[in-house]
Structures are given as structure tokens and as C-alpha cells.
PDB file of C-alpha atoms in Angstrom:
ATOM      1  CA  MET A1231     -39.990  14.101 -87.594  1.00 48.00           C
ATOM      2  CA  GLY A1232     -38.332  15.583 -89.807  1.00 50.00           C
ATOM      3  CA  LYS A1233     -39.483  18.156 -92.678  1.00 48.00           C
ATOM      4  CA  GLU A1234     -43.561  17.377 -92.383  1.00 50.00           C
ATOM      5  CA  SER A1235     -43.287  17.686 -89.275  1.00 57.00           C
ATOM      6  CA  GLY A1236     -41.486  21.264 -89.168  1.00 64.00           C
ATOM      7  CA  ARG A1237     -39.162  19.477 -86.985  1.00 55.00           C
ATOM      8  CA  ALA A1238     -35.698  19.326 -86.324  1.00 53.00           C
ATOM      9  CA  HIS A1239     -34.971  15.225 -85.630  1.00 52.00           C
ATOM     10  CA  HIS A1240     -33.368  16.979 -82.439  1.00 51.00           C
ATOM     11  CA  ASP A1241     -36.033  18.174 -81.071  1.00 52.00           C
ATOM     12  CA  LEU A1242     -38.058  15.701 -79.290  1.00 55.00           C
ATOM     13  CA  GLY A1243     -40.252  18.085 -77.007  1.00 50.00           C
ATOM     14  CA  GLY A1244     -43.624  16.591 -76.708  1.00 54.00           C
ATOM     15  CA  VAL A1245     -42.907  14.045 -79.053  1.00 59.00           C
ATOM     16  CA  ALA A1246     -45.460  10.716 -78.350  1.00 60.00           C
ATOM     17  CA  LYS A1247     -43.607   8.526 -79.448  1.00 61.00           C
ATOM     18  CA  TYR A1248     -40.152   9.114 -77.455  1.00 56.00           C
ATOM     19  CA  MET A1249     -43.470   9.759 -74.104  1.00 55.00           C
ATOM     20  CA  CYS A1250     -43.993   5.621 -73.893  1.00 63.00           C
ATOM     21  CA  ASP A1251     -41.853   5.563 -70.851  1.00 67.00           C
ATOM     22  CA  PRO A1252     -41.691   8.369 -67.785  1.00 72.00           C
ATOM     23  CA  VAL A1253     -38.158   9.882 -67.548  1.00 69.00           C
ATOM     24  CA  ASP A1254     -35.875   8.964 -64.218  1.00 77.00           C
ATOM     25  CA  THR A1255     -35.005  12.591 -63.337  1.00 85.00           C
ATOM     26  CA  GLY A1256     -32.820  10.770 -60.391  1.00 86.00           C
ATOM     27  CA  PRO A1257     -29.390  11.247 -59.882  1.00 87.00           C
ATOM     28  CA  HIS A1258     -27.427   8.789 -62.772  1.00 85.00           C
ATOM     29  CA  GLU A1259     -23.829   8.028 -62.425  1.00 91.00           C
ATOM     30  CA  LEU A1260     -21.515   8.852 -64.840  1.00 93.00           C
ATOM     31  CA  THR A1261     -19.453   6.602 -66.502  1.00 95.00           C
ATOM     32  CA  ASP A1262     -15.278   7.144 -66.931  1.00 97.00           C
ATOM     33  CA  PHE A1263     -16.110   7.712 -70.549  1.00 96.00           C
ATOM     34  CA  ASP A1264     -18.807  10.158 -69.052  1.00 96.00           C
ATOM     35  CA  ARG A1265     -16.569  11.866 -67.063  1.00 97.00           C
ATOM     36  CA  GLU A1266     -13.535  12.155 -69.918  1.00 97.00           C
ATOM     37  CA  VAL A1267     -14.793  13.456 -72.318  1.00 97.00           C
ATOM     38  CA  ASP A1268     -17.287  16.795 -69.791  1.00 97.00           C
ATOM     39  CA  ALA A1269     -13.070  17.777 -69.283  1.00 98.00           C
ATOM     40  CA  LEU A1270     -12.133  17.599 -73.051  1.00 97.00           C
ATOM     41  CA  ARG A1271     -14.690  20.000 -73.646  1.00 97.00           C
ATOM     42  CA  GLN A1272     -13.786  21.371 -70.662  1.00 97.00           C
ATOM     43  CA  LEU A1273     -10.510  22.104 -72.025  1.00 97.00           C
ATOM     44  CA  LEU A1274     -11.874  22.469 -74.612  1.00 97.00           C
ATOM     45  CA  SER A1275     -14.095  25.549 -73.814  1.00 96.00           C
ATOM     46  CA  ALA A1276     -10.546  26.618 -71.744  1.00 97.00           C
ATOM     47  CA  LYS A1277      -7.736  26.545 -74.574  1.00 96.00           C
ATOM     48  CA  GLN A1278     -10.858  28.248 -76.905  1.00 95.00           C
ATOM     49  CA  LEU A1279     -10.508  25.367 -79.547  1.00 95.00           C
ATOM     50  CA  MET A1280     -14.733  24.827 -78.901  1.00 95.00           C
ATOM     51  CA  THR A1281     -17.406  26.313 -77.914  1.00 95.00           C
ATOM     52  CA  VAL A1282     -20.972  25.047 -76.083  1.00 95.00           C
ATOM     53  CA  ASP A1283     -22.415  26.406 -78.829  1.00 95.00           C
ATOM     54  CA  GLU A1284     -19.935  24.701 -81.429  1.00 96.00           C
ATOM     55  CA  LEU A1285     -20.933  21.601 -79.581  1.00 97.00           C
ATOM     56  CA  ARG A1286     -24.834  21.560 -79.736  1.00 95.00           C
ATOM     57  CA  ARG A1287     -24.017  22.621 -83.717  1.00 95.00           C
ATOM     58  CA  GLY A1288     -22.604  19.556 -84.536  1.00 96.00           C
ATOM     59  CA  ILE A1289     -24.958  17.612 -82.247  1.00 95.00           C
ATOM     60  CA  GLU A1290     -27.777  18.865 -83.542  1.00 93.00           C
ATOM     61  CA  ALA A1291     -25.955  17.692 -87.131  1.00 94.00           C
ATOM     62  CA  ILE A1292     -25.484  14.509 -86.331  1.00 94.00           C
ATOM     63  CA  PRO A1293     -27.961  12.256 -88.996  1.00 93.00           C
ATOM     64  CA  GLU A1294     -31.472  11.611 -87.491  1.00 88.00           C
ATOM     65  CA  ALA A1295     -30.198   7.482 -87.563  1.00 90.00           C
ATOM     66  CA  GLU A1296     -27.367   7.972 -86.048  1.00 94.00           C
ATOM     67  CA  TYR A1297     -28.586  10.378 -83.208  1.00 91.00           C
ATOM     68  CA  HIS A1298     -30.461   7.945 -82.356  1.00 88.00           C
ATOM     69  CA  ARG A1299     -28.351   4.853 -82.199  1.00 94.00           C
ATOM     70  CA  LEU A1300     -25.428   6.994 -80.198  1.00 94.00           C
ATOM     71  CA  SER A1301     -25.874   7.815 -76.177  1.00 92.00           C
ATOM     72  CA  TYR A1302     -25.438  11.483 -74.894  1.00 93.00           C
ATOM     73  CA  TYR A1303     -22.063  11.529 -74.435  1.00 96.00           C
ATOM     74  CA  GLN A1304     -21.258   9.879 -77.362  1.00 97.00           C
ATOM     75  CA  ARG A1305     -22.944  12.355 -79.388  1.00 96.00           C
ATOM     76  CA  TRP A1306     -20.647  15.045 -77.880  1.00 97.00           C
ATOM     77  CA  ILE A1307     -17.600  13.412 -78.609  1.00 97.00           C
ATOM     78  CA  ARG A1308     -19.237  12.837 -81.944  1.00 97.00           C
ATOM     79  CA  SER A1309     -19.719  16.904 -82.265  1.00 97.00           C
ATOM     80  CA  ILE A1310     -15.864  17.223 -80.457  1.00 97.00           C
ATOM     81  CA  ALA A1311     -14.130  15.592 -83.238  1.00 96.00           C
ATOM     82  CA  ASP A1312     -16.377  17.250 -85.988  1.00 96.00           C
ATOM     83  CA  ASN A1313     -15.719  20.453 -84.520  1.00 96.00           C
ATOM     84  CA  LEU A1314     -11.700  19.831 -84.212  1.00 96.00           C
ATOM     85  CA  LEU A1315     -11.710  18.207 -87.857  1.00 96.00           C
ATOM     86  CA  ARG A1316     -13.366  20.562 -89.511  1.00 95.00           C
ATOM     87  CA  ARG A1317     -10.612  23.891 -87.298  1.00 94.00           C
ATOM     88  CA  GLY A1318      -7.346  21.963 -88.337  1.00 95.00           C
ATOM     89  CA  VAL A1319      -7.280  20.483 -84.795  1.00 93.00           C
ATOM     90  CA  LEU A1320      -6.885  17.120 -85.948  1.00 93.00           C
ATOM     91  CA  THR A1321      -6.154  15.114 -89.211  1.00 95.00           C
ATOM     92  CA  GLU A1322      -8.736  12.688 -90.326  1.00 94.00           C
ATOM     93  CA  ALA A1323      -5.080  10.181 -90.443  1.00 94.00           C
ATOM     94  CA  GLU A1324      -4.777  11.476 -86.210  1.00 94.00           C
ATOM     95  CA  LEU A1325      -8.072  11.122 -85.342  1.00 92.00           C
ATOM     96  CA  ARG A1326      -8.252   6.907 -86.686  1.00 92.00           C
ATOM     97  CA  ALA A1327      -4.148   7.029 -85.214  1.00 93.00           C
ATOM     98  CA  ALA A1328      -5.773   7.403 -81.603  1.00 90.00           C
ATOM     99  CA  MET A1329      -8.391   5.428 -82.602  1.00 88.00           C
ATOM    100  CA  GLY A1330      -7.109   2.741 -83.216  1.00 89.00           C
ATOM    101  CA  THR A1331      -8.407   2.123 -86.359  1.00 83.00           C
ATOM    102  CA  PRO A1332      -7.219   1.978 -90.469  1.00 75.00           C
TER     103      PRO A1332
END
């Protein structure tokens, strides 16, 4: 995918290499992480600090290799962090401290 196919790397619909296994459409159990990320997104939206469109654009901007490595909600939290940094709500130092990384 990419430039030669006319598709962005996140546009997976109908791509043969991603159609190998049937899609599990049954209900999925959410993890605590999944619930917390969704709650954070809802709070940021309620406080008008981030829109769903910004979340989507941030997810679509994740580099291809990382996009395919991350889970659904990991993509969300990556986009949320990038948006909060871009808006100046968080600094990189604050984000690193919250994550426990130097």
C-alpha cells in the first residue's frame, strides 16, 4: 500500500493481505486500558480539548510501521498524546514524567 497503490497505509478495506483471516465481529471484552483511553477521549471532548476528527487525523498520521504494530486503543492514546502536545496542554517533559521515562 502507500503511494503506488493510491491508498494511505491505514486504508485497509479490501486489501488482500489483510483479508487472510475472518473478522471476528462478536463482542470483545475491553481491558482496563481500553476503558481508560476511551474515558480520557470523552473527557477531552467534553472539555473541548480534542475533537473526534483530531483523534482520527492523529491516528491516520501515525507512521505505517508503528500503525500496524499498535493495537486499536494504543493508536488512540498515541493520537491523544500527540494532540495534547500540539495544543500545548502537555509538554514532552510532563508526558515523559507521567510515563516514567527519562
